[in-house]
Every structure is written in C-alpha cells, then in structure tokens.
Coordinates of C-alpha atoms in Angstrom, one line a residue:
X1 CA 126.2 308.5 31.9
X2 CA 125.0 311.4 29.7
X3 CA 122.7 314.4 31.4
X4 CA 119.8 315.2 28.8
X5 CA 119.3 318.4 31.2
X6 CA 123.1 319.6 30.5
X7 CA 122.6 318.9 26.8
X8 CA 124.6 315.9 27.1
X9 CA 123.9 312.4 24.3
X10 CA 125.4 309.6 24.8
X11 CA 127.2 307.2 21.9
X12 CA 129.2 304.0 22.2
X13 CA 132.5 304.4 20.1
X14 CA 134.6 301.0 19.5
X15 CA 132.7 299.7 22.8
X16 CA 133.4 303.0 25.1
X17 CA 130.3 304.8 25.7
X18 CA 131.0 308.7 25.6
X19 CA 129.2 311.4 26.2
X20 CA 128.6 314.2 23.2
X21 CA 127.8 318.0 24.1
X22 CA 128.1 320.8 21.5
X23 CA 129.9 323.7 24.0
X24 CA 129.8 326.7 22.2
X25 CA 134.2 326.2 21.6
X26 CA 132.4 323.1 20.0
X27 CA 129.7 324.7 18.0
X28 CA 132.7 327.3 16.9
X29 CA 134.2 324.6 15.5
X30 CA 131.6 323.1 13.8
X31 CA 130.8 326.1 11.8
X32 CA 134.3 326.6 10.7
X33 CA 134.1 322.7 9.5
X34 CA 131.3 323.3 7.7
X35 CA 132.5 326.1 5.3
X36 CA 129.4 327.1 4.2
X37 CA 126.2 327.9 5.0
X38 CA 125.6 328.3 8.6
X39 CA 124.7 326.5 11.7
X40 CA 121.0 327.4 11.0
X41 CA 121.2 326.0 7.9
X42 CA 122.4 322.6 9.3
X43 CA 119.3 322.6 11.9
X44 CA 117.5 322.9 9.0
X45 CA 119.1 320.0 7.5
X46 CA 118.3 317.9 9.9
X47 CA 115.0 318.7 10.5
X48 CA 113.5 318.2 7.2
X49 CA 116.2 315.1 6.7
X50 CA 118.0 316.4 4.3
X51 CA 121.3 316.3 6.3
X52 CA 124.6 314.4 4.6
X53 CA 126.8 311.8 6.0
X54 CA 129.2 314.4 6.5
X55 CA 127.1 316.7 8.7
X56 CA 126.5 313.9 10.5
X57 CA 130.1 313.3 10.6
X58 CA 131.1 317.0 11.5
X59 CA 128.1 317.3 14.4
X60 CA 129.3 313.9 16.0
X61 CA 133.2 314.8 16.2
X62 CA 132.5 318.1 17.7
X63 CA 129.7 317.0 19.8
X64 CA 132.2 314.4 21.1
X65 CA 134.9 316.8 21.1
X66 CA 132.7 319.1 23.5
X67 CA 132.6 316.4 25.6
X68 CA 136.1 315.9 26.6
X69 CA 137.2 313.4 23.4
X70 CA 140.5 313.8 22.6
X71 CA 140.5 312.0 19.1
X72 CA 140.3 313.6 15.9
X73 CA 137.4 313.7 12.9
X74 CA 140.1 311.3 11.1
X75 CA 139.4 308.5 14.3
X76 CA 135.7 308.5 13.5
X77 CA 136.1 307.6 10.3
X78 CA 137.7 303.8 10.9
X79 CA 135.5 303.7 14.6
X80 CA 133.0 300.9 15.2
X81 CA 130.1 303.4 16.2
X82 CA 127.5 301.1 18.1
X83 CA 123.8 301.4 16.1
X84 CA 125.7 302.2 13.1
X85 CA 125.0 305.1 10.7
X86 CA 121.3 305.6 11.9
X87 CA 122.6 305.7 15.4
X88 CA 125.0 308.8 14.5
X89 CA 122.9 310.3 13.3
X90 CA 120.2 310.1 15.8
X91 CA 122.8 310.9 18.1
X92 CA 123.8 313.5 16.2
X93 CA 120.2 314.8 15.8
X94 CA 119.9 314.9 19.8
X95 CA 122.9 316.4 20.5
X96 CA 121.7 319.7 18.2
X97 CA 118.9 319.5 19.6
X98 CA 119.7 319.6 22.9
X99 CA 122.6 322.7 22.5
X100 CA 119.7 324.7 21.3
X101 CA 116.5 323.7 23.8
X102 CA 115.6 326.0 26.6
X103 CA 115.8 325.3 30.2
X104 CA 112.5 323.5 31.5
X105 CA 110.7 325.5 34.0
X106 CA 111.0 324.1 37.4

C-alpha cells in the first residue's frame, strides 16, 4: 500500500500493484534520462500539460525504480499498465508532486 505522506503513488503493472517514489538516487536519474532541460522544466511540463509520452515514461520508471523495482525502462514499454496511458501519467503527475510537497504541519 502506497504512503501519500512518504511521497509514495501507487500503480498496478501487469496486475502487481507497486508503489512509485522519486528518491533523490531516483530523481538523479531522471535528470540524466532526460538530457535536456532540467527537472524544473519537466514540473513545468506537467503542470501546464504539455508533458510527452516519454516524460511520462522516464518519471514512471524511476518513480518505480525509487521504489524498490528492479525492471528496466525497456519492461515498461511491453507492461500492461492498469488505467492505461491516462493512468501513467496521473501517476506520474502525483508521484512529482509528491517528491517536491512540504511536510504538513502537525
């Protein structure tokens, strides 16, 4: 079960929910995935929905990779993602989200 408070999203890939969490080891590797621009620039991406399938692509293996999935960007390419594309990327949307959102005040 994914924690929303530890920056945790959950996806079901090929029927196996996992849990997706950008660690900073995954955010480093994001970045370098990307090539260009910055991780900024994706935020901004996704915020005014101008993000590509391949961002969506990128954030989702590392986000998964961050949280303890040992496959490979080349898995998620032939993987039955539950939701589909709009689910990825939702996911994917989250799981940014959440790496970057301060601790509530409790």
């Amino acid at each position: 079960m994914a924690n929303p408070h530890a920056g945790e999203v959950a996806l079901t890939l090929n029927g196996e929910t996992r849990v997706m969490k950008l660690t900073l080891g995954a955010l480093a590797e994001l970045e370098a995935k990307l090539g260009t621009g910055s991780l900024v620039d994706l935020v901004e991406r996704f915020e005014s929905g101008g993000f590509s399938a391949g961002d969506v692509l990128a954030l989702v293996a590392a986000g998964l990779r961050g949280g303890g999935w040992c496959g490979t960007r080349a898995d998620l390419l032939t993987a039955e993602i539950e939701g589909g594309p709009v689910e990825a990327a939702r996911a994917a949307a989250d799981c940014l989200a959440r790496a970057f959102a301060l601790p509530e005040a409790g």
